[in-house]
Short mmCIF file of C-alpha atoms in Angstrom, two decimals:
data_model
loop_
_atom_site.label_atom_id
_atom_site.label_comp_id
_atom_site.label_asym_id
_atom_site.label_seq_id
_atom_site.Cartn_x
_atom_site.Cartn_y
_atom_site.Cartn_z
CA MET A 1 -53.05 40.15 -117.36
CA ASN A 2 -54.14 37.35 -116.26
CA GLY A 3 -53.82 37.09 -112.64
CA CYS A 4 -52.78 33.50 -111.85
CA HIS A 5 -49.90 33.23 -114.23
CA ALA A 6 -48.41 36.73 -114.33
CA GLU A 7 -48.68 37.42 -110.61
CA PRO A 8 -46.97 35.28 -106.95
CA GLY A 9 -49.90 35.55 -104.42
CA ALA A 10 -52.85 35.91 -107.07
CA ALA A 11 -55.91 35.92 -105.86
CA CYS A 12 -56.54 32.72 -107.93
CA GLY A 13 -54.34 30.52 -104.59
CA LEU A 14 -57.26 30.28 -102.13
CA PRO A 15 -60.63 30.97 -102.55
CA LEU A 16 -62.10 34.48 -101.03
CA PRO A 17 -63.78 34.12 -97.73
CA ASP A 18 -67.54 34.93 -99.43
CA THR A 19 -69.17 33.98 -96.48
CA HIS A 20 -67.01 36.04 -93.90
CA ALA A 21 -67.85 38.92 -96.15
CA GLU A 22 -71.25 38.82 -95.70
CA GLN A 23 -71.33 39.03 -91.73
CA LEU A 24 -68.93 41.13 -92.23
CA VAL A 25 -71.33 43.72 -93.79
CA GLU A 26 -74.17 41.91 -90.57
CA LEU A 27 -71.78 43.54 -88.29
CA ARG A 28 -71.12 46.51 -89.27
CA ARG A 29 -74.79 47.17 -90.34
CA LYS A 30 -74.93 46.48 -86.19
CA GLY A 31 -73.35 49.85 -85.57
CA GLU A 32 -74.94 49.39 -82.08
CA THR A 33 -73.84 46.27 -81.15
CA SER A 34 -72.30 46.31 -77.68
CA ARG A 35 -68.67 47.22 -77.95
CA ARG A 36 -68.28 46.08 -74.18
CA GLY A 37 -69.88 42.45 -75.21
CA LEU A 38 -67.39 42.01 -78.28
CA LEU A 39 -64.63 43.25 -76.58
CA ALA A 40 -65.20 40.12 -73.88
CA GLY A 41 -65.65 38.41 -76.85
CA ALA A 42 -62.62 39.67 -78.26
CA ALA A 43 -59.99 38.75 -75.32
CA ALA A 44 -61.16 34.74 -75.84
CA ALA A 45 -60.55 35.30 -79.51
CA ALA A 46 -56.54 36.46 -78.83
CA THR A 47 -55.93 33.74 -76.64
CA ALA A 48 -57.14 31.49 -79.17
CA THR A 49 -55.58 32.90 -82.08
CA ALA A 50 -52.40 32.69 -79.83
CA ALA A 51 -53.32 28.93 -78.92
CA ALA A 52 -53.09 29.07 -82.99
CA GLY A 53 -49.99 30.42 -83.53
CA CYS A 54 -50.95 33.02 -85.25
CA ASP A 55 -48.29 35.84 -84.85
CA ILE A 56 -50.39 38.07 -82.37
CA THR A 57 -49.02 38.07 -79.40
CA SER A 58 -50.81 39.69 -77.02
CA VAL A 59 -54.02 40.32 -76.04
CA ASP A 60 -52.67 44.55 -75.95
CA GLN A 61 -51.46 43.17 -79.66
CA PHE A 62 -55.03 42.28 -80.23
CA LEU A 63 -57.42 45.19 -78.97
CA GLN A 64 -54.89 48.17 -80.37
CA LYS A 65 -57.35 50.99 -81.94
CA HIS A 66 -56.88 51.84 -85.38
CA TYR A 67 -54.23 53.92 -86.80
CA THR A 68 -56.39 56.91 -86.87
CA GLU A 69 -57.11 56.84 -83.04
CA LEU A 70 -54.26 56.06 -81.62
CA THR A 71 -52.93 58.91 -79.21
CA ASP A 72 -48.89 59.50 -79.55
CA ASP A 73 -48.76 57.80 -76.10
CA ASP A 74 -50.48 54.90 -77.73
CA LYS A 75 -47.89 55.03 -80.95
CA LYS A 76 -44.74 54.94 -78.27
CA GLN A 77 -46.55 51.81 -76.16
CA ILE A 78 -46.73 50.22 -79.55
CA PHE A 79 -43.65 51.06 -81.69
CA ALA A 80 -41.80 50.33 -78.24
CA ARG A 81 -43.17 46.99 -78.37
CA LEU A 82 -42.59 46.07 -81.93
CA GLU A 83 -38.97 47.16 -81.48
CA ALA A 84 -38.64 45.14 -78.45
CA GLN A 85 -40.68 42.26 -80.38
CA VAL A 86 -38.00 41.95 -83.15
CA LYS A 87 -35.10 42.80 -80.81
CA GLU A 88 -36.02 39.56 -79.31
CA ARG A 89 -36.64 37.52 -82.37
CA SER A 90 -33.69 38.26 -84.48
CA GLY A 91 -31.24 40.00 -81.84
CA VAL A 92 -31.42 43.27 -84.26
CA THR A 93 -32.24 46.97 -82.90
CA VAL A 94 -34.85 48.85 -85.17
CA LYS A 95 -36.72 52.20 -84.68
CA ILE A 96 -39.56 52.46 -85.82
CA GLY A 97 -41.15 55.83 -86.53
CA ASP A 98 -44.14 57.58 -87.75
CA PRO A 99 -43.46 60.27 -90.08
CA GLN A 100 -46.49 62.55 -91.44
CA PRO A 101 -47.50 63.73 -94.30
CA ILE A 102 -46.43 67.00 -95.24
CA GLU A 103 -48.58 69.88 -95.45
CA GLY A 104 -50.01 70.67 -99.36
CA VAL A 105 -47.64 67.38 -100.79
CA THR A 106 -49.16 65.07 -103.25
CA PHE A 107 -46.62 62.47 -103.95
CA GLY A 108 -46.01 61.54 -107.70
CA TYR A 109 -43.74 59.15 -109.38
CA ALA A 110 -42.87 59.25 -112.99
CA LEU A 111 -41.27 56.74 -114.78
CA ASN A 112 -39.10 56.82 -118.38
CA LEU A 113 -40.30 53.62 -120.66
CA SER A 114 -37.48 54.49 -123.09
CA ILE A 115 -34.86 54.91 -121.22
CA CYS A 116 -35.67 51.61 -118.13
CA ASN A 117 -33.80 48.55 -119.69
CA GLY A 118 -35.57 46.36 -117.48
CA ASN A 119 -31.77 45.61 -115.21
CA ARG A 120 -34.04 45.11 -111.80
CA ARG A 121 -31.74 47.04 -109.37
CA CYS A 122 -34.95 48.67 -108.35
CA VAL A 123 -36.76 45.21 -106.66
CA GLU A 124 -33.83 44.69 -105.16
CA ALA A 125 -32.77 47.29 -103.49
CA CYS A 126 -36.46 47.88 -102.64
CA ALA A 127 -36.78 44.21 -101.26
CA ARG A 128 -33.98 45.77 -99.08
CA GLU A 129 -35.37 48.85 -97.90
CA ASN A 130 -38.78 47.36 -96.83
CA ASN A 131 -37.51 44.66 -95.25
CA LEU A 132 -38.85 42.41 -97.65
CA PRO A 133 -39.09 38.76 -97.10
CA ASN A 134 -35.57 36.70 -98.49
CA HIS A 135 -37.06 33.10 -98.53
CA PRO A 136 -38.79 30.88 -98.89
CA GLU A 137 -41.78 33.06 -99.05
CA GLU A 138 -40.04 35.75 -101.11
CA MET A 139 -42.12 38.28 -103.14
CA ARG A 140 -41.79 41.56 -104.47
CA TYR A 141 -43.34 45.23 -104.74
CA ILE A 142 -41.93 46.42 -108.17
CA ARG A 143 -42.52 43.71 -110.96
CA VAL A 144 -40.38 44.92 -113.83
CA LEU A 145 -42.84 43.39 -117.30
CA GLU A 146 -40.82 42.58 -120.47
CA VAL A 147 -43.32 43.64 -122.82
CA PRO A 148 -42.58 43.18 -126.96
CA ASN A 149 -42.61 46.50 -128.62
CA GLY A 150 -45.76 47.44 -129.68
CA ALA A 151 -47.48 44.90 -127.71
CA LEU A 152 -50.79 46.64 -125.38
CA GLU A 153 -51.62 43.47 -124.29
CA LEU A 154 -49.69 43.33 -121.13
CA GLU A 155 -51.15 39.30 -121.15
CA LYS A 156 -48.34 39.25 -123.20
CA SER A 157 -45.67 40.39 -120.59
CA ASP A 158 -42.72 38.28 -119.01
CA PRO A 159 -41.96 39.62 -115.13
CA TYR A 160 -39.85 35.83 -115.54
CA PHE A 161 -36.97 37.34 -118.05
CA GLU A 162 -33.22 35.71 -117.53
CA GLY A 163 -30.09 37.19 -119.42
CA GLU A 164 -28.59 39.66 -120.44
CA VAL A 165 -31.70 43.55 -120.73
CA PRO A 166 -32.68 44.53 -122.64
CA LYS A 167 -33.16 42.85 -125.50
CA SER A 168 -34.09 43.89 -128.79
CA GLY A 169 -37.94 44.10 -129.80
CA LYS A 170 -38.59 44.77 -126.09
CA TYR A 171 -39.57 47.48 -123.45
CA TYR A 172 -39.55 47.23 -119.82
CA LEU A 173 -42.40 47.91 -117.95
CA PRO A 174 -42.07 47.89 -114.10
CA VAL A 175 -45.75 47.82 -112.53
CA GLN A 176 -45.48 48.82 -108.81
CA CYS A 177 -48.14 50.57 -106.81
CA HIS A 178 -49.62 53.43 -108.33
CA GLN A 179 -51.01 55.18 -104.94
CA CYS A 180 -54.28 55.78 -106.94
CA ALA A 181 -56.28 58.75 -106.37
CA ASN A 182 -59.58 57.05 -106.25
CA PRO A 183 -58.57 53.90 -105.31
CA PRO A 184 -60.31 50.89 -105.66
CA CYS A 185 -58.27 48.32 -103.16
CA VAL A 186 -59.16 50.67 -100.36
CA ARG A 187 -63.14 50.35 -101.39
CA GLN A 188 -62.94 46.99 -101.08
CA CYS A 189 -61.71 46.87 -97.39
CA PRO A 190 -63.76 45.67 -95.20
CA CYS A 191 -62.32 46.84 -91.88
CA GLU A 192 -60.44 50.17 -93.11
CA ALA A 193 -57.41 48.69 -92.52
CA THR A 194 -56.27 50.16 -95.77
CA TRP A 195 -56.43 53.91 -96.50
CA LYS A 196 -55.65 56.96 -98.44
CA GLU A 197 -53.18 59.23 -96.89
CA PRO A 198 -53.39 63.21 -97.00
CA ASP A 199 -49.88 63.45 -99.54
CA GLY A 200 -52.14 60.44 -101.58
CA LEU A 201 -49.83 57.31 -100.23
CA ILE A 202 -51.90 54.78 -99.63
CA VAL A 203 -50.92 52.43 -96.78
CA VAL A 204 -51.65 49.29 -94.30
CA ASP A 205 -52.28 49.03 -90.64
CA TYR A 206 -50.58 45.92 -90.57
CA ASP A 207 -52.55 45.39 -87.07
CA TRP A 208 -55.80 45.70 -88.65
CA CYS A 209 -55.53 44.08 -91.19
CA ILE A 210 -57.55 40.72 -91.48
CA GLY A 211 -56.21 38.91 -94.45
CA CYS A 212 -59.11 38.54 -96.38
CA ARG A 213 -57.83 39.96 -99.76
CA TYR A 214 -60.42 41.71 -101.17
CA CYS A 215 -57.86 44.82 -101.45
CA GLN A 216 -55.38 42.30 -103.42
CA ALA A 217 -57.95 41.13 -105.83
CA ALA A 218 -59.15 44.52 -106.43
CA CYS A 219 -56.09 45.57 -107.77
CA PRO A 220 -56.09 46.54 -111.34
CA TYR A 221 -52.55 46.41 -111.10
CA HIS A 222 -51.64 43.22 -109.50
CA ALA A 223 -49.51 45.60 -106.74
CA ARG A 224 -50.71 43.96 -103.31
CA ARG A 225 -49.29 41.20 -102.03
CA PHE A 226 -50.34 38.55 -98.85
CA ASN A 227 -47.88 37.32 -96.26
CA TYR A 228 -48.62 33.47 -96.41
CA GLY A 229 -45.87 33.01 -94.47
CA ALA A 230 -43.83 34.44 -91.38
CA PRO A 231 -41.40 36.84 -92.39
CA THR A 232 -37.74 35.09 -92.63
CA ILE A 233 -34.90 37.98 -93.13
CA GLU A 234 -31.84 37.07 -92.11
CA PRO A 235 -30.98 39.61 -89.57
CA ASP A 236 -28.19 41.16 -91.27
CA ARG A 237 -30.65 42.21 -94.40
CA ILE A 238 -32.57 43.64 -91.57
CA ASN A 239 -32.78 47.51 -92.48
CA PRO A 240 -33.86 48.98 -89.42
CA ASN A 241 -34.75 52.68 -90.02
CA GLN A 242 -39.05 51.37 -90.06
CA ALA A 243 -42.12 53.47 -90.05
CA TYR A 244 -45.20 51.77 -88.68
CA LEU A 245 -47.39 52.36 -91.71
CA SER A 246 -44.35 51.34 -94.14
CA ASN A 247 -41.67 48.97 -94.27
CA ARG A 248 -41.48 47.38 -90.00
CA ILE A 249 -42.14 44.10 -90.64
CA ARG A 250 -45.07 42.46 -91.10
CA PRO A 251 -47.04 39.78 -89.41
CA VAL A 252 -48.36 36.42 -91.56
CA GLY A 253 -50.98 36.89 -92.70
CA VAL A 254 -51.35 40.16 -94.17
CA ILE A 255 -51.64 43.07 -96.91
CA GLU A 256 -48.51 44.82 -98.01
CA LYS A 257 -47.18 46.91 -100.58
CA CYS A 258 -45.46 49.94 -101.66
CA THR A 259 -45.64 52.92 -100.54
CA PHE A 260 -43.72 55.25 -101.73
CA CYS A 261 -41.00 54.40 -99.17
CA LEU A 262 -42.79 56.81 -97.25
CA GLN A 263 -40.05 56.19 -94.28
CA ARG A 264 -37.56 58.00 -95.95
CA THR A 265 -40.33 60.11 -98.66
CA ARG A 266 -41.86 61.85 -95.96
CA VAL A 267 -38.82 63.20 -94.48
CA GLY A 268 -37.33 64.65 -97.64
CA ARG A 269 -35.56 61.83 -99.25
CA PHE A 270 -35.62 59.69 -102.46
CA PRO A 271 -36.88 56.07 -102.77
CA ALA A 272 -35.21 53.41 -102.91
CA CYS A 273 -36.28 51.94 -106.31
CA LEU A 274 -35.05 55.59 -107.76
CA GLU A 275 -31.80 56.28 -106.32
CA ALA A 276 -30.80 52.06 -107.50
CA CYS A 277 -31.65 52.47 -110.41
CA PRO A 278 -28.44 52.89 -113.17
CA THR A 279 -30.28 54.51 -115.95
CA GLY A 280 -31.86 56.86 -113.96
CA ALA A 281 -35.77 56.42 -115.34
CA ARG A 282 -37.58 56.89 -111.98
CA LYS A 283 -38.61 60.59 -111.41
CA PHE A 284 -40.03 61.11 -107.87
CA GLY A 285 -41.37 64.39 -106.07
CA ASP A 286 -44.19 66.33 -105.55
CA LEU A 287 -47.28 66.72 -108.17
CA ASN A 288 -47.79 69.94 -106.35
CA ASP A 289 -44.90 71.73 -106.74
CA PRO A 290 -44.99 73.76 -110.20
CA ASN A 291 -40.78 73.52 -110.29
CA GLY A 292 -40.49 70.12 -109.28
CA GLU A 293 -39.34 67.42 -111.94
CA LEU A 294 -42.92 66.05 -111.94
CA ARG A 295 -44.96 68.84 -113.01
CA LYS A 296 -42.39 69.27 -116.24
CA ILE A 297 -42.46 65.86 -117.29
CA LEU A 298 -46.19 65.93 -116.79
CA ALA A 299 -46.48 69.01 -118.98
CA THR A 300 -43.57 68.80 -121.93
CA LYS A 301 -43.67 64.66 -122.13
CA ARG A 302 -45.70 62.25 -123.34
CA VAL A 303 -47.57 60.42 -120.42
CA TYR A 304 -49.23 57.57 -120.11
CA VAL A 305 -51.32 56.01 -116.88
CA LEU A 306 -51.32 51.93 -117.02
CA LYS A 307 -55.80 50.69 -117.20
CA GLU A 308 -56.73 54.67 -117.87
CA ASP A 309 -60.40 53.19 -118.62
CA LEU A 310 -60.69 52.27 -114.92
CA GLY A 311 -60.49 55.94 -113.77
CA THR A 312 -58.36 54.88 -111.03
CA ILE A 313 -56.46 58.35 -111.66
CA PRO A 314 -52.82 56.39 -110.28
CA HIS A 315 -50.38 58.76 -109.71
CA PHE A 316 -47.52 56.64 -111.23
CA TYR A 317 -47.18 58.32 -115.29
CA TYR A 318 -44.88 56.34 -117.58
CA PHE A 319 -43.67 58.64 -119.87
CA PHE A 320 -41.25 58.20 -123.13
CA ALA A 321 -38.25 60.92 -123.49
CA MET B 1 -51.38 28.69 -91.26
CA ALA B 2 -54.28 28.79 -88.80
CA LYS B 3 -55.78 32.24 -89.31
CA PRO B 4 -58.76 32.61 -87.02
CA VAL B 5 -60.59 34.76 -90.03
CA PRO B 6 -63.63 35.39 -88.11
CA LEU B 7 -63.38 35.98 -85.21
CA ALA B 8 -60.79 38.85 -86.04
CA LEU B 9 -62.79 40.23 -89.13
CA GLY B 10 -66.02 40.65 -85.77
CA LEU B 11 -63.75 42.61 -83.50
CA CYS B 12 -61.95 44.90 -86.15
CA ALA B 13 -65.47 45.92 -87.95
CA VAL B 14 -67.11 46.50 -84.84
CA LEU B 15 -64.54 48.37 -83.13
CA VAL B 16 -64.52 50.69 -86.36
CA ALA B 17 -68.33 50.66 -85.92
CA ALA B 18 -67.96 52.05 -82.64
CA CYS B 19 -65.41 54.99 -82.85
CA SER B 20 -66.83 58.64 -83.20
CA GLY B 21 -64.49 59.59 -85.95
CA PRO B 22 -60.91 60.09 -86.11
CA PRO B 23 -58.89 62.95 -84.17
CA GLU B 24 -57.37 65.25 -85.92
CA ARG B 25 -54.18 64.65 -87.99
CA LYS B 26 -51.37 66.83 -87.33
CA LEU B 27 -50.02 66.96 -90.50
CA ALA B 28 -45.51 67.83 -90.88
CA PRO B 29 -44.82 71.65 -91.91
CA ALA B 30 -43.85 72.19 -96.02
CA GLN B 31 -40.87 73.17 -96.70
CA ALA B 32 -39.46 75.63 -98.75
CA SER B 33 -38.01 73.99 -101.84
CA ALA B 34 -33.73 74.32 -101.43
CA ARG B 35 -31.99 72.14 -103.56
CA GLU B 36 -28.99 72.08 -104.12
CA ILE B 37 -27.33 70.53 -106.97
CA THR B 38 -23.55 68.69 -106.71
CA ILE B 39 -22.24 67.11 -109.39
CA GLU B 40 -21.02 63.90 -109.15
CA LEU B 41 -17.91 63.50 -111.40
CA SER B 42 -16.45 60.96 -113.27
CA ALA B 43 -12.53 61.13 -111.36
CA GLU B 44 -12.07 57.68 -111.88
CA HIS B 45 -12.16 57.84 -115.39
CA TRP B 46 -8.60 59.99 -115.39
CA ALA B 47 -6.22 57.49 -114.23
CA GLN B 48 -4.19 59.26 -117.06
CA PHE B 49 -4.26 62.42 -116.20
CA PRO B 50 -2.76 64.56 -116.32
CA CYS B 51 -2.34 64.20 -120.42
CA THR B 52 0.43 66.45 -120.15
CA GLN B 53 2.85 64.06 -118.10
CA CYS B 54 3.00 62.35 -122.39
CA HIS B 55 1.11 65.13 -124.63
CA GLU B 56 3.08 68.62 -125.26
CA LYS B 57 0.51 71.65 -125.87
CA GLY B 58 -0.30 71.71 -129.84
CA GLY B 59 1.92 68.12 -130.24
CA ALA B 60 -0.21 66.21 -131.40
CA ASN B 61 -0.44 63.52 -134.75
CA THR B 62 -4.13 65.05 -134.88
CA THR B 63 -4.19 62.83 -138.50
CA GLU B 64 -6.88 59.76 -137.47
CA ARG B 65 -5.70 56.72 -137.58
CA PRO B 66 -6.13 53.14 -135.43
CA LEU B 67 -4.30 54.03 -132.09
CA THR B 68 -1.75 50.99 -131.64
CA GLU B 69 0.99 51.50 -128.92
CA PHE B 70 -1.79 53.29 -126.44
CA HIS B 71 -5.64 54.46 -125.64
CA THR B 72 -6.01 51.21 -127.80
CA ASN B 73 -9.01 50.51 -126.37
CA THR B 74 -10.93 53.61 -126.83
CA GLY B 75 -12.77 51.95 -129.53
CA LEU B 76 -14.12 56.01 -130.41
CA ARG B 77 -17.76 54.60 -131.81
CA HIS B 78 -19.67 58.04 -131.05
CA GLY B 79 -22.35 58.71 -133.30
CA SER B 80 -20.93 60.69 -136.95
CA VAL B 81 -18.97 62.92 -135.13
CA GLY B 82 -16.12 64.11 -137.35
CA GLY B 83 -12.63 66.12 -136.25
CA TRP B 84 -11.61 62.74 -134.52
CA CYS B 85 -10.41 62.79 -131.29
CA TYR B 86 -9.83 66.70 -131.47
CA ARG B 87 -13.50 67.24 -132.16
CA CYS B 88 -13.56 66.69 -128.20
CA HIS B 89 -9.58 66.89 -126.38
CA SER B 90 -8.05 69.71 -127.23
CA ASN B 91 -4.52 69.73 -129.06
CA GLN B 92 -3.60 73.34 -127.55
CA ASP B 93 -3.60 72.08 -124.23
CA PRO B 94 -4.26 68.73 -124.08
CA ASP B 95 -4.94 68.56 -120.50
CA LYS B 96 -8.73 70.09 -121.48
CA LEU B 97 -11.94 69.83 -123.71
CA HIS B 98 -13.12 71.95 -126.34
CA LEU B 99 -16.14 73.34 -128.01
CA THR B 100 -16.88 73.22 -131.30
CA ASP B 101 -15.85 77.63 -130.37
CA GLY B 102 -12.85 76.57 -128.74
CA THR B 103 -13.66 77.77 -125.95
CA LEU B 104 -12.08 74.98 -123.36
CA LEU B 105 -13.26 73.41 -120.78
CA PRO B 106 -11.91 71.14 -117.96
CA PHE B 107 -12.54 67.44 -118.03
CA GLU B 108 -14.86 68.24 -114.86
CA LYS B 109 -17.65 70.07 -116.50
CA SER B 110 -17.45 67.44 -119.69
CA TYR B 111 -21.05 67.85 -119.95
CA GLU B 112 -21.04 71.32 -121.55
CA LEU B 113 -19.70 69.75 -124.18
CA CYS B 114 -21.67 66.80 -124.55
CA SER B 115 -24.68 69.87 -124.35
CA GLY B 116 -23.15 71.32 -127.22
CA CYS B 117 -24.65 68.53 -129.53
CA HIS B 118 -27.76 67.05 -127.37
CA GLY B 119 -29.70 70.11 -126.50
CA ASP B 120 -32.62 68.21 -125.93
CA ARG B 121 -31.24 65.72 -123.43
CA ALA B 122 -28.88 68.41 -122.00
CA ILE B 123 -31.84 70.61 -121.01
CA ASP B 124 -33.75 67.66 -119.76
CA TRP B 125 -30.75 66.84 -117.51
CA ARG B 126 -30.61 70.14 -115.57
CA ALA B 127 -34.30 69.51 -115.55
CA GLY B 128 -33.74 66.39 -113.49
CA THR B 129 -35.83 64.63 -115.69
CA HIS B 130 -32.96 62.58 -117.67
CA GLY B 131 -29.88 61.16 -115.86
CA LEU B 132 -30.01 60.18 -111.78
CA ASN B 133 -30.54 62.88 -108.89
CA VAL B 134 -30.43 61.26 -105.82
CA GLY B 135 -30.46 62.54 -102.12
CA TYR B 136 -33.39 64.68 -101.63
CA TRP B 137 -36.54 65.31 -103.24
CA ASN B 138 -37.27 68.59 -102.02
CA GLY B 139 -32.86 69.59 -100.67
CA PRO B 140 -29.27 68.82 -101.76
CA GLN B 141 -29.26 66.74 -104.46
CA THR B 142 -26.04 64.70 -105.90
CA ARG B 143 -26.49 64.93 -109.73
CA ARG B 144 -24.84 62.20 -112.35
CA THR B 145 -22.12 63.40 -114.38
CA CYS B 146 -23.29 62.43 -118.71
CA THR B 147 -19.68 60.61 -118.19
CA LEU B 148 -20.64 58.31 -115.63
CA CYS B 149 -23.05 56.53 -117.41
CA HIS B 150 -22.11 57.07 -120.64
CA ASN B 151 -18.66 56.23 -122.05
CA PRO B 152 -17.94 59.56 -123.97
CA HIS B 153 -16.31 57.16 -126.80
CA ARG B 154 -18.87 54.27 -127.03
CA PRO B 155 -22.25 56.58 -125.42
CA ALA B 156 -24.86 54.14 -126.13
CA PHE B 157 -25.94 53.42 -122.54
CA ALA B 158 -23.97 48.86 -121.97
CA PRO B 159 -26.07 45.79 -121.61
CA MET B 160 -26.53 44.84 -117.72
CA GLN B 161 -27.04 41.18 -116.74
CA PRO B 162 -30.32 41.96 -114.13
CA GLU B 163 -30.99 41.00 -111.17
CA LYS B 164 -32.48 37.82 -110.25
CA ALA B 165 -36.21 37.04 -112.03
CA PRO B 166 -38.75 36.57 -108.84
CA ASN B 167 -39.60 33.40 -107.64
CA LEU B 168 -43.28 31.77 -109.20
CA PRO B 169 -45.88 32.30 -107.31
CA ARG B 170 -46.38 29.13 -105.14
CA THR B 171 -49.37 27.56 -106.68
CA MET B 172 -47.89 27.60 -110.39
CA ALA B 173 -43.94 26.05 -108.21
CA ALA B 174 -46.38 23.83 -107.33
CA LYS B 175 -47.47 22.87 -110.95
CA GLU B 176 -44.47 23.06 -112.27
CA GLY B 177 -43.32 20.38 -109.78
CA ALA B 178 -46.30 17.67 -110.17
CA ARG B 179 -45.70 18.21 -114.81
CA ARG B 180 -42.00 17.31 -113.89
#
C-alpha cells in the first residue's frame, strides 16, 4: 500500500531522524555509562523541554520510570498527576486505571468481510472511547478501505469513500492494529516504549515514547498514529474511564494506536468498535478458550490474515461467512 | 512543534540500559466462563399488537393479493417463500407465528421461525458468530434477535449512510490546497 496516499500521518511527512538512531545505538551499547551523570543532564533537559513549550510539564514526569518498573505507589502518584492535569486543562474528572492482563488469556479479533458494509460506525465509536482528538489534528485508529471485489492489491483501495454503502462491486476492509505475535513495530523501537503484553496486546508507554516514529514506519498495516498536535478534545467528548496504557489523553509528539480497548476488554467487556457495529461483523474474544467464538471461527470458517508472508502473525483475522 | 528529540532519546536509552530487569508482573486471575445470554427483542416493531384486536382466530382471507387498506407497507420480498403471509403468520392464532410443522411460536421466538429455513445462519447466531452480542466476552451478553437487523418481510440488510470520511493527511491536504 502506498503510505503517502493511503495514510494520515504516514512516514512520508517528516524525515526520519537517522543520525539520532546512530547516536542512540551508541548510547545503548555503552550500558555502563554513569546513570547519575546523565540524570543531571536530564534535569536540565527537562527544563529546556518545558521552555520549548513541549507537553512535558515537570521534572517528575521527565524522570518517570518505564512502565514495567513502576511500583504500585509510583503508579498511584503518576495517575493522580495525570488525572489532575486533565482536570486542570479541561475541567473533566477522569479516572486512570491500569487493568492487568488476565491469566491465560490471549486476545484475538475476527472480522467478517461478507457482513461488513463500510458504515464506519466502528471508527467513530473508537474515536470516542479512546479519546481521539477531534479537530484539527484528527486521527483515527481504524481505517475502512473500500476495495473492488476480487482485488487483492490494497493499492486499489480507497479509505475516503462517501455516499450510501455498501456499493455494488466493492467490499470493505477495516484495518486497525493487528496485535501481532511477532510485531515488527516493537523490534524497531529504540527505547522499549512499545512492547507486547502477556495477553498479546501491543501497548505504548506514552510517557516513554520519544516520537521517533520508527515503529510507525515498520508497521505493515499502517496501524500506528502520530500526535502532530496537542490533543484537542471537547470536554464533553472526553471518556473519563481511562487506562494508562490505552485511552488516557496522549501528549503531543507520541505514537498511539488501537489496543483492543484494553480499558474495557481487560475487565471483560467487548471493545467499543465491536459493540458499535450494526452489522455484527466484528467478533472478539480469548484465543485460548476452546469454546469461544474465536476458536469456532478459526475452526469452521475461511480465515485470512493480511500480509501473511511477512510473518507478523496477527491476532486479527478476517473471515468470510 | 519543538520537541527536543536528541536529549529525550539519550535519557530514555540510558534509563533502559541502567535497569536491572523488570519486576515480577502480577496478572489478573483467570475467570471461569459465565456466559448468560439475554436475547434483545424487537418489541418496538409490535405496535399493532395484539393482532386479535382486528383479526379473528381462523378468520383471515388467506388469498394472496396486494394489501390496499392496511399493512400496505409490508412490501413482502422474502426470497421464494411460498404461502404468502401465512407461511410465517398463523391464521389459527393471529397473535402467533408458526413453523412448517404447525408448531405455534410467540413473536418473541421469531428466531426459531428463521432458524427453520436458515439453519446455517441460525447455528452461527447461536454460536455468537453471526449477528451481534454485546456486553462481556466471557460473561453476561445481550444477543440481538434476527428481526432487529432483518425486517422479516424484506430481510436484506438495509443500506446505510457511512460516518464521515477521514480527513486527508496533512501532507496531502497541503498539496490539494496548493493545486486549487
